[in-house]
Coordinates of C-alpha atoms in Angstrom, one line a residue:
Chain A
M661 CA -32.7 -24.9 -33.8
M662 CA -31.1 -24.3 -30.4
K663 CA -27.7 -24.8 -31.9
A664 CA -28.3 -22.2 -34.6
D665 CA -29.5 -19.7 -31.9
T666 CA -26.3 -20.3 -29.9
A667 CA -24.2 -19.9 -33.0
Q668 CA -25.6 -16.5 -33.7
T669 CA -25.6 -15.2 -30.2
S670 CA -22.5 -13.6 -28.9
I671 CA -20.9 -14.8 -25.6
L672 CA -20.7 -11.2 -24.5
P673 CA -21.2 -9.4 -22.2
L674 CA -18.5 -11.0 -20.0
V675 CA -19.3 -10.1 -16.4
L676 CA -16.9 -10.3 -13.4
T677 CA -18.5 -10.1 -10.0
G678 CA -16.2 -10.1 -7.0
A679 CA -13.7 -12.2 -9.0
L680 CA -10.7 -13.2 -7.1
A681 CA -7.4 -14.9 -8.1
K682 CA -5.3 -16.4 -5.4
I683 CA -1.9 -18.1 -5.7
R684 CA -0.8 -20.2 -2.8
G685 CA -3.4 -18.5 -0.6
K686 CA -2.2 -15.0 -1.5
T687 CA -4.7 -12.8 -3.3
I688 CA -3.0 -11.7 -6.6
V689 CA -6.0 -10.0 -8.2
G690 CA -9.4 -8.9 -6.9
P691 CA -12.1 -8.7 -5.9
I692 CA -13.0 -7.3 -9.3
D693 CA -16.3 -6.1 -10.7
L694 CA -16.1 -5.5 -14.4
T695 CA -18.3 -5.8 -17.4
I696 CA -16.9 -6.3 -20.9
G697 CA -19.6 -5.3 -23.3
Q698 CA -20.3 -6.3 -26.9
L699 CA -18.3 -3.6 -28.7
G700 CA -15.0 -1.8 -28.4
F701 CA -11.3 -2.2 -27.7
T702 CA -10.5 -2.3 -24.1
I703 CA -7.0 -1.6 -23.0
V704 CA -5.9 -2.9 -19.6
M705 CA -3.1 -0.7 -18.2
G706 CA -1.1 -0.5 -15.1
P707 CA 2.4 -0.7 -13.7
N708 CA 4.4 -4.0 -13.5
G709 CA 2.8 -6.5 -11.1
S710 CA -0.5 -4.7 -11.0
G711 CA -2.4 -7.8 -12.2
K712 CA -3.0 -7.1 -15.9
T713 CA -2.0 -10.5 -17.1
T714 CA -3.8 -12.3 -14.2
L715 CA -7.0 -10.3 -15.0
L716 CA -6.8 -11.4 -18.7
R717 CA -6.2 -15.0 -17.7
L718 CA -9.0 -14.9 -15.2
M719 CA -11.4 -13.6 -17.9
H720 CA -10.2 -16.2 -20.4
G721 CA -10.3 -19.1 -17.9
L722 CA -6.6 -19.8 -17.8
Q723 CA -6.4 -18.7 -14.2
R724 CA -8.5 -20.6 -11.7
I725 CA -11.0 -18.4 -10.0
S726 CA -10.7 -18.4 -6.2
G727 CA -13.8 -16.4 -5.4
G728 CA -16.7 -14.5 -7.1
T729 CA -17.9 -15.3 -10.6
V730 CA -17.0 -14.8 -14.3
T731 CA -20.0 -15.3 -16.4
C732 CA -20.9 -15.0 -20.1
N733 CA -24.0 -14.7 -22.1
L734 CA -23.7 -18.4 -23.1
P735 CA -22.9 -21.6 -21.1
D736 CA -19.3 -22.1 -20.2
K737 CA -18.7 -25.0 -22.6
V738 CA -19.8 -22.8 -25.6
A739 CA -18.1 -19.7 -24.3
R740 CA -14.7 -21.5 -24.0
V741 CA -14.5 -22.1 -27.7
R742 CA -15.7 -18.7 -28.7
Q743 CA -12.7 -16.8 -27.3
S744 CA -9.0 -16.7 -28.0
Y745 CA -5.8 -15.5 -26.3
V746 CA -2.6 -14.2 -27.6
F747 CA 0.4 -14.6 -25.2
Q748 CA 3.1 -12.0 -24.6
T749 CA 5.7 -14.6 -25.6
P750 CA 4.4 -16.4 -28.6
I751 CA 4.1 -20.2 -28.1
M752 CA 5.3 -21.8 -31.2
M753 CA 4.3 -25.4 -31.9
R754 CA 6.9 -27.6 -33.6
R755 CA 5.0 -27.5 -36.8
Y756 CA 5.0 -25.7 -40.1
V757 CA 3.4 -22.3 -40.2
V758 CA 0.3 -23.4 -42.1
D759 CA -0.3 -26.4 -39.7
S760 CA 0.2 -24.2 -36.7
I761 CA -2.4 -21.7 -37.8
A762 CA -4.8 -24.6 -38.8
Y763 CA -4.4 -26.3 -35.4
P764 CA -7.4 -24.8 -33.6
L765 CA -9.6 -25.9 -36.5
R766 CA -8.2 -29.4 -36.5
L767 CA -9.0 -29.6 -32.7
R768 CA -12.6 -28.9 -33.6
G769 CA -12.7 -31.7 -36.2
V770 CA -12.3 -29.6 -39.3
E771 CA -10.9 -31.8 -42.1
K772 CA -7.2 -31.3 -42.8
A773 CA -7.5 -29.9 -46.4
S774 CA -10.2 -27.4 -45.4
A775 CA -8.3 -26.3 -42.2
R776 CA -5.2 -25.8 -44.3
A777 CA -7.0 -23.8 -46.9
Q778 CA -8.5 -21.5 -44.2
A779 CA -5.0 -21.3 -42.5
T780 CA -3.5 -20.2 -45.9
D781 CA -6.1 -17.5 -46.2
W782 CA -5.4 -16.2 -42.6
A783 CA -1.6 -16.4 -43.2
E784 CA -2.1 -14.1 -46.3
R785 CA -4.2 -11.7 -44.2
V786 CA -1.5 -11.3 -41.5
G787 CA 1.3 -11.2 -44.0
L788 CA 2.7 -14.7 -43.6
G789 CA 1.8 -15.9 -47.0
H790 CA 5.4 -16.3 -47.9
A791 CA 6.2 -18.5 -44.9
L792 CA 3.6 -21.2 -45.1
D793 CA 6.0 -24.0 -45.4
R794 CA 8.6 -22.8 -42.8
P795 CA 8.9 -24.3 -39.4
A796 CA 7.1 -22.0 -36.9
P797 CA 9.9 -21.9 -34.3
V798 CA 12.4 -20.3 -36.8
L799 CA 10.2 -17.3 -37.6
S800 CA 11.3 -13.8 -36.4
G801 CA 9.7 -12.3 -33.3
G802 CA 7.2 -10.2 -35.4
E803 CA 6.3 -13.1 -37.6
K804 CA 5.7 -15.4 -34.5
Q805 CA 3.3 -12.8 -33.1
K806 CA 1.5 -12.6 -36.4
L807 CA 1.2 -16.4 -36.5
S808 CA -0.2 -16.2 -32.9
L809 CA -2.8 -13.7 -34.1
A810 CA -3.8 -15.8 -37.1
R811 CA -4.0 -18.9 -35.0
A812 CA -6.2 -17.0 -32.5
L813 CA -8.4 -15.5 -35.2
I814 CA -8.9 -18.5 -37.4
S815 CA -11.7 -19.7 -35.1
E816 CA -13.4 -16.3 -35.4
P817 CA -13.8 -15.7 -31.7
D818 CA -16.3 -13.3 -30.2
I819 CA -13.6 -11.9 -27.9
L820 CA -9.8 -11.9 -28.3
F821 CA -7.5 -11.3 -25.3
L822 CA -4.0 -10.0 -26.0
D823 CA -1.3 -9.9 -23.4
E824 CA 1.2 -7.2 -24.5
P825 CA 1.5 -8.7 -28.0
C826 CA 3.9 -6.0 -29.1
A827 CA 6.1 -5.9 -26.0
N828 CA 9.2 -7.2 -27.8
L829 CA 8.6 -5.9 -31.3
D830 CA 10.1 -3.0 -33.2
G831 CA 8.0 -0.1 -34.5
R832 CA 7.3 -1.5 -37.9
A833 CA 6.1 -4.9 -36.6
T834 CA 4.0 -3.1 -33.9
R835 CA 2.3 -1.1 -36.6
E836 CA 1.6 -4.2 -38.6
I837 CA 0.1 -5.9 -35.6
E838 CA -2.0 -2.9 -34.8
T839 CA -3.4 -2.8 -38.3
I840 CA -4.4 -6.4 -38.0
L841 CA -6.1 -5.7 -34.7
C842 CA -8.0 -2.7 -36.1
E843 CA -9.2 -4.9 -39.0
T844 CA -10.2 -7.6 -36.5
Q845 CA -12.2 -5.1 -34.4
A846 CA -13.9 -3.8 -37.6
R847 CA -15.1 -7.4 -38.3
G848 CA -16.9 -7.3 -34.9
T849 CA -14.5 -9.1 -32.6
R850 CA -14.3 -7.7 -29.1
L851 CA -10.7 -6.9 -28.1
V852 CA -9.2 -6.8 -24.7
M853 CA -5.5 -6.0 -24.6
A854 CA -3.0 -5.5 -21.8
T855 CA -0.2 -3.0 -22.7
H856 CA 2.4 -0.7 -21.2
D857 CA 2.7 1.3 -24.3
M858 CA 0.9 4.6 -23.7
G859 CA 1.1 5.6 -27.4
Q860 CA -0.4 2.3 -28.4
A861 CA -3.2 2.7 -25.8
R862 CA -4.0 6.2 -27.1
R863 CA -4.1 4.9 -30.7
L864 CA -6.3 1.9 -30.1
A865 CA -8.4 2.1 -26.9
S866 CA -12.1 2.8 -26.9
D867 CA -12.1 2.3 -23.1
V868 CA -9.4 1.7 -20.4
V869 CA -9.2 -0.4 -17.3
F870 CA -6.4 0.8 -15.0
M871 CA -5.1 -1.8 -12.7
Y872 CA -3.1 -1.0 -9.5
G873 CA -2.3 -3.3 -6.6
G874 CA -4.3 -6.2 -8.1
K875 CA -7.5 -4.2 -8.3
V876 CA -9.3 -2.2 -10.9
H877 CA -8.4 1.3 -9.9
E878 CA -10.1 3.2 -12.6
T879 CA -12.2 2.4 -15.6
G880 CA -13.9 4.5 -18.3
S881 CA -13.7 5.7 -21.9
A882 CA -10.2 6.3 -23.3
S883 CA -10.7 10.0 -23.8
S884 CA -11.8 10.7 -20.2
F885 CA -9.1 8.4 -18.8
F886 CA -6.3 10.1 -20.7
D887 CA -7.6 13.7 -20.4
Q888 CA -9.1 13.6 -16.9
P889 CA -7.7 10.7 -14.8
Q890 CA -9.7 10.3 -11.6
T891 CA -7.0 9.0 -9.3
P892 CA -3.5 10.2 -8.6
Q893 CA -2.1 6.8 -9.5
A894 CA -3.6 6.9 -12.9
A895 CA -2.4 10.5 -13.4
A896 CA 1.1 9.5 -12.4
F897 CA 1.0 6.5 -14.7
I898 CA -0.1 8.6 -17.7
N899 CA 2.6 11.2 -17.0
G900 CA 5.2 8.5 -16.9
D901 CA 6.0 9.0 -13.2
I902 CA 6.6 6.2 -10.7
V903 CA 3.2 5.0 -9.4
E904 CA 3.1 4.8 -5.6
Chain B
M515 CA 44.6 -59.1 -27.8
N516 CA 45.1 -61.8 -30.4
E517 CA 41.5 -63.0 -29.8
I518 CA 40.2 -59.4 -30.3
T519 CA 41.9 -59.2 -33.6
Q520 CA 40.7 -62.6 -34.6
G521 CA 37.2 -61.6 -33.4
L522 CA 37.3 -58.5 -35.8
A523 CA 38.4 -60.8 -38.6
E524 CA 35.6 -63.3 -37.8
A525 CA 33.1 -60.4 -37.8
G526 CA 34.3 -59.4 -41.3
R527 CA 34.0 -63.1 -42.4
L528 CA 30.5 -63.4 -41.0
I529 CA 29.3 -60.3 -42.7
F530 CA 30.8 -60.9 -46.1
S531 CA 30.2 -64.6 -46.3
L532 CA 26.4 -64.0 -45.9
D533 CA 26.2 -67.3 -44.0
R534 CA 22.5 -68.4 -43.8
D535 CA 22.6 -69.4 -40.2
F536 CA 24.3 -66.1 -39.3
L537 CA 21.7 -64.1 -41.2
E538 CA 18.9 -66.0 -39.6
I539 CA 20.3 -65.1 -36.1
V540 CA 20.7 -61.4 -37.1
G541 CA 17.2 -61.4 -38.6
L542 CA 15.6 -62.9 -35.5
S543 CA 17.5 -60.5 -33.2
L544 CA 16.1 -57.5 -35.2
R545 CA 12.6 -59.0 -35.4
V546 CA 12.3 -59.6 -31.7
T547 CA 13.8 -56.3 -30.6
L548 CA 12.0 -54.1 -33.2
S549 CA 8.7 -55.8 -32.4
A550 CA 9.3 -55.2 -28.7
V551 CA 10.2 -51.5 -29.4
V552 CA 7.1 -50.9 -31.5
I553 CA 4.8 -52.5 -28.8
G554 CA 6.7 -50.8 -26.0
S555 CA 6.4 -47.4 -27.7
V556 CA 2.7 -47.9 -28.4
I557 CA 2.3 -48.4 -24.6
G558 CA 5.1 -46.3 -23.2
L559 CA 4.8 -43.0 -25.2
P560 CA 1.1 -42.4 -24.4
L561 CA 1.7 -43.5 -20.8
G562 CA 4.5 -41.0 -20.4
A563 CA 2.3 -38.3 -21.9
W564 CA -0.7 -39.3 -19.9
L565 CA 1.3 -39.0 -16.7
V566 CA 2.3 -35.5 -17.7
V567 CA -1.1 -34.1 -18.5
N568 CA -3.1 -35.8 -15.7
R569 CA -3.1 -34.9 -12.0
F570 CA -4.2 -37.6 -9.7
R571 CA -3.6 -38.6 -6.1
Y572 CA -0.7 -41.1 -6.4
R573 CA 0.9 -39.5 -9.5
R574 CA 4.3 -39.0 -7.9
H575 CA 4.4 -42.5 -6.6
T576 CA 3.4 -43.9 -10.0
I577 CA 6.2 -41.9 -11.7
A578 CA 8.7 -43.1 -9.0
V579 CA 7.6 -46.7 -9.5
M580 CA 7.9 -46.3 -13.3
N581 CA 11.4 -44.9 -13.0
A582 CA 12.4 -47.7 -10.7
L583 CA 11.1 -50.3 -13.2
M584 CA 13.6 -49.0 -15.7
G585 CA 16.1 -51.1 -13.7
L586 CA 14.1 -54.3 -13.8
P587 CA 16.5 -57.3 -13.6
P588 CA 16.0 -59.1 -17.0
V589 CA 16.6 -62.5 -15.3
V590 CA 13.7 -61.9 -13.0
V591 CA 11.5 -60.8 -15.8
G592 CA 12.5 -63.9 -17.7
L593 CA 11.6 -66.1 -14.7
M594 CA 8.2 -64.4 -14.3
V595 CA 7.4 -64.7 -18.0
Y596 CA 8.6 -68.3 -17.9
M597 CA 6.3 -69.2 -15.0
L598 CA 3.3 -67.4 -16.7
L599 CA 3.9 -69.2 -20.1
S600 CA 4.9 -72.6 -18.8
R601 CA 2.4 -75.5 -19.1
A602 CA 1.4 -75.1 -15.5
G603 CA 1.1 -71.3 -15.7
P604 CA -2.0 -69.3 -16.4
F605 CA -1.1 -68.8 -20.1
G606 CA 0.4 -72.2 -20.7
V607 CA -2.5 -73.1 -23.0
F608 CA -1.2 -70.7 -25.6
D609 CA 2.0 -72.8 -25.9
L610 CA 4.2 -69.7 -26.3
L611 CA 7.2 -70.8 -24.2
F612 CA 10.5 -71.2 -26.2
T613 CA 9.1 -69.2 -29.1
P614 CA 10.1 -65.7 -30.4
T615 CA 6.7 -64.4 -29.2
A616 CA 7.7 -65.3 -25.6
M617 CA 11.0 -63.4 -26.2
I618 CA 9.1 -60.4 -27.4
I619 CA 6.8 -60.5 -24.4
A620 CA 9.8 -60.5 -22.0
Q621 CA 11.5 -57.6 -23.9
V622 CA 8.3 -55.6 -23.9
I623 CA 8.1 -55.9 -20.1
I624 CA 11.8 -54.8 -19.8
I625 CA 11.8 -51.9 -22.2
T626 CA 8.3 -50.3 -21.8
P627 CA 9.1 -48.7 -18.4
L628 CA 12.3 -47.3 -20.0
I629 CA 10.5 -45.8 -22.9
A630 CA 7.7 -44.5 -20.7
S631 CA 10.1 -42.9 -18.2
I632 CA 12.3 -41.2 -20.8
S633 CA 9.3 -40.0 -22.8
H634 CA 7.7 -38.7 -19.6
Q635 CA 10.7 -36.5 -19.0
T636 CA 10.8 -35.3 -22.6
I637 CA 7.1 -34.6 -22.8
R638 CA 7.1 -32.8 -19.4
D639 CA 9.4 -30.1 -20.8
L640 CA 7.2 -29.7 -23.9
W641 CA 4.1 -29.6 -21.7
A642 CA 5.6 -26.7 -19.7
E643 CA 5.9 -24.8 -23.0
Y644 CA 2.5 -25.8 -24.5
H645 CA 0.4 -25.8 -21.3
D646 CA -1.2 -22.4 -21.7
L647 CA -1.8 -22.7 -25.4
L648 CA -3.5 -26.1 -25.3
I649 CA -5.6 -25.1 -22.3
S650 CA -6.5 -21.8 -24.1
L651 CA -7.5 -23.7 -27.3
N652 CA -9.7 -26.0 -25.1
A653 CA -7.9 -29.1 -26.3
T654 CA -9.2 -32.3 -24.7
R655 CA -6.9 -34.5 -22.7
R656 CA -6.6 -36.9 -25.6
Q657 CA -5.8 -34.0 -28.0
R658 CA -3.2 -32.7 -25.6
I659 CA -1.5 -36.1 -25.5
V660 CA -1.6 -36.5 -29.3
A661 CA -0.1 -33.0 -29.7
L662 CA 2.7 -33.5 -27.2
I663 CA 3.7 -36.9 -28.8
W664 CA 3.5 -35.6 -32.3
D665 CA 5.4 -32.4 -31.7
G666 CA 7.9 -34.1 -29.5
R667 CA 8.4 -37.0 -31.9
R668 CA 12.0 -36.3 -32.7
A669 CA 13.0 -36.0 -29.1
L670 CA 10.9 -39.1 -28.3
L671 CA 13.1 -41.1 -30.7
T672 CA 15.7 -41.0 -28.0
A673 CA 13.3 -43.0 -25.8
M674 CA 12.7 -45.5 -28.5
L675 CA 16.3 -45.9 -29.3
A676 CA 17.1 -46.4 -25.6
G677 CA 14.5 -49.1 -25.6
F678 CA 16.1 -50.7 -28.7
G679 CA 19.6 -50.5 -27.1
R680 CA 18.3 -52.3 -24.0
G681 CA 16.5 -54.9 -26.0
I682 CA 19.1 -55.8 -28.6
G683 CA 21.7 -56.3 -25.9
E684 CA 19.5 -58.2 -23.6
V685 CA 20.4 -61.9 -22.8
G686 CA 19.1 -63.0 -19.4
A687 CA 15.3 -62.9 -20.1
I688 CA 15.3 -64.2 -23.6
M689 CA 17.7 -67.0 -22.7
I690 CA 15.1 -68.2 -20.1
V691 CA 11.9 -67.8 -22.2
G692 CA 13.5 -68.5 -25.6
G693 CA 15.8 -71.4 -24.7
N694 CA 18.4 -70.5 -27.3
I695 CA 17.1 -73.1 -29.7
D696 CA 19.0 -73.3 -33.0
H697 CA 17.0 -72.2 -36.0
S698 CA 14.2 -71.2 -33.7
T699 CA 15.0 -68.8 -30.8
R700 CA 18.7 -68.2 -31.2
V701 CA 19.6 -64.5 -31.3
L702 CA 23.0 -62.7 -31.3
T703 CA 23.2 -62.3 -27.6
T704 CA 22.3 -65.9 -26.7
A705 CA 24.6 -67.1 -29.5
I706 CA 27.5 -65.1 -28.0
S707 CA 26.7 -66.6 -24.6
L708 CA 26.7 -70.1 -26.1
E709 CA 30.0 -69.7 -28.1
T710 CA 31.7 -68.2 -25.0
G711 CA 30.7 -71.2 -23.0
K712 CA 32.1 -73.5 -25.7
G713 CA 35.4 -71.5 -25.6
N714 CA 35.0 -70.2 -29.2
F715 CA 36.1 -66.7 -28.1
A716 CA 37.0 -65.4 -31.5
F717 CA 33.6 -66.4 -33.0
A718 CA 31.8 -65.0 -29.9
M719 CA 33.8 -61.8 -30.3
G720 CA 32.9 -61.6 -34.0
L721 CA 29.2 -61.9 -33.1
G722 CA 29.7 -59.2 -30.5
V723 CA 31.2 -56.8 -33.1
V724 CA 28.3 -57.5 -35.4
L725 CA 25.9 -56.8 -32.5
I726 CA 27.5 -53.5 -31.8
A727 CA 27.6 -52.6 -35.5
L728 CA 23.9 -53.5 -35.9
A729 CA 22.9 -51.2 -33.0
V730 CA 24.9 -48.3 -34.4
L731 CA 23.5 -48.9 -37.9
V732 CA 19.8 -48.9 -36.7
N733 CA 20.5 -45.7 -34.7
L734 CA 22.0 -44.0 -37.7
L735 CA 19.2 -45.2 -40.0
I736 CA 16.5 -43.9 -37.7
H737 CA 18.3 -40.5 -37.2
T738 CA 18.7 -40.2 -41.0
L739 CA 15.2 -41.1 -41.8
S740 CA 13.8 -38.7 -39.1
R741 CA 16.1 -35.9 -40.2
T742 CA 17.3 -35.0 -36.7
E743 CA 20.1 -32.6 -36.1
R744 CA 19.3 -30.6 -39.3
A745 CA 19.5 -26.8 -39.0
S746 CA 16.0 -25.9 -40.0
I747 CA 14.2 -28.8 -38.3
W748 CA 13.2 -28.4 -34.7

């Protein structure tokens, strides 16, 4: 009974309280107070080195927390398996496409035939149906990122973190990825994405977190951030000026 | 120079005559070394991967010792195994001395550090690539090790073939624990040693050529079966 309740309950909201990330004693990000609610598409923006990736890794648990807390609605053990991450540079396992997509399910003990069937379905959804039996490492850049998305989504996470997933892609591939992301959001998955692309942020964001100097400098709805930025740094960033 | 030519001719004669004694020696050489490689791989590959994914206090020291053990002197290993398996030794009751099993034990001790060390280096590179993904997917330590070994299997063949190369050419340890007994524990290397001692240089050279050909053949066979160096295979 307890298990069923846990299965139906979302791990969100994700709450960061005074969260700090230090590397070799130097504070890279934080302290950060931030709440990621149940719905929406959060875009994390900011200049290079502002801490966008570290913030995402901190929320996902890839970056060891040096101070403060990151808490979810459910215990850590459950929360860990109900979230996924898409890396800026796709990590391709040395396996066929179908087996790469199926891998998260195999880790959770899903039988091979069933995992492969679900992977085939997800490959079709992201437009990789033609490449099921190709080795993942030989795919094109756009295809690799689609594979990463399918692999991240196959376990139907409550929240999906994306670290500049379209950074190295052309316009067509970017549009295809954005379409998949919009469909994912429509299915109820919470999305948190770091990006430099202002156009993409305007197209996708429901709310924005603006990072600067390792801290959350500004946060709010997308419309208010883009139309009325509260800080000179955010205004400069939106205008394409050098942020100082 | 004449003896080398004679040796090549002798190698040809041995191969084409299909002499029963000769085939027995070749068969035992392969049986002992391949058994040792399989056992050494079962121990060495997971050990190499385990050392990559685990962090513990004396990890660096452990890796340094493992690397140093790659250079274990076979004669010393042979002597140790001899003492352990001799009647007065702790495992004397099993009556294994001067049997192929004793030779396999000695070879396992010699080649396992080699396989573990090379696989550790190979898997370390793959771990650097997979680290974030496997952590993100919440893979257990065991699942990480399995993924690294499976996905690195073609590169890990190098470690296994290095173990095979060391084993098939090894003479010191198996001479001590096997005793080079005809129709029982005689393998190619101990036969070469014996024939050289008797002054039959051409015959010894012939066996040597067969030994080298065998090593090349096994390497080629494994590469072909595992389809390495193909354009579309990682």
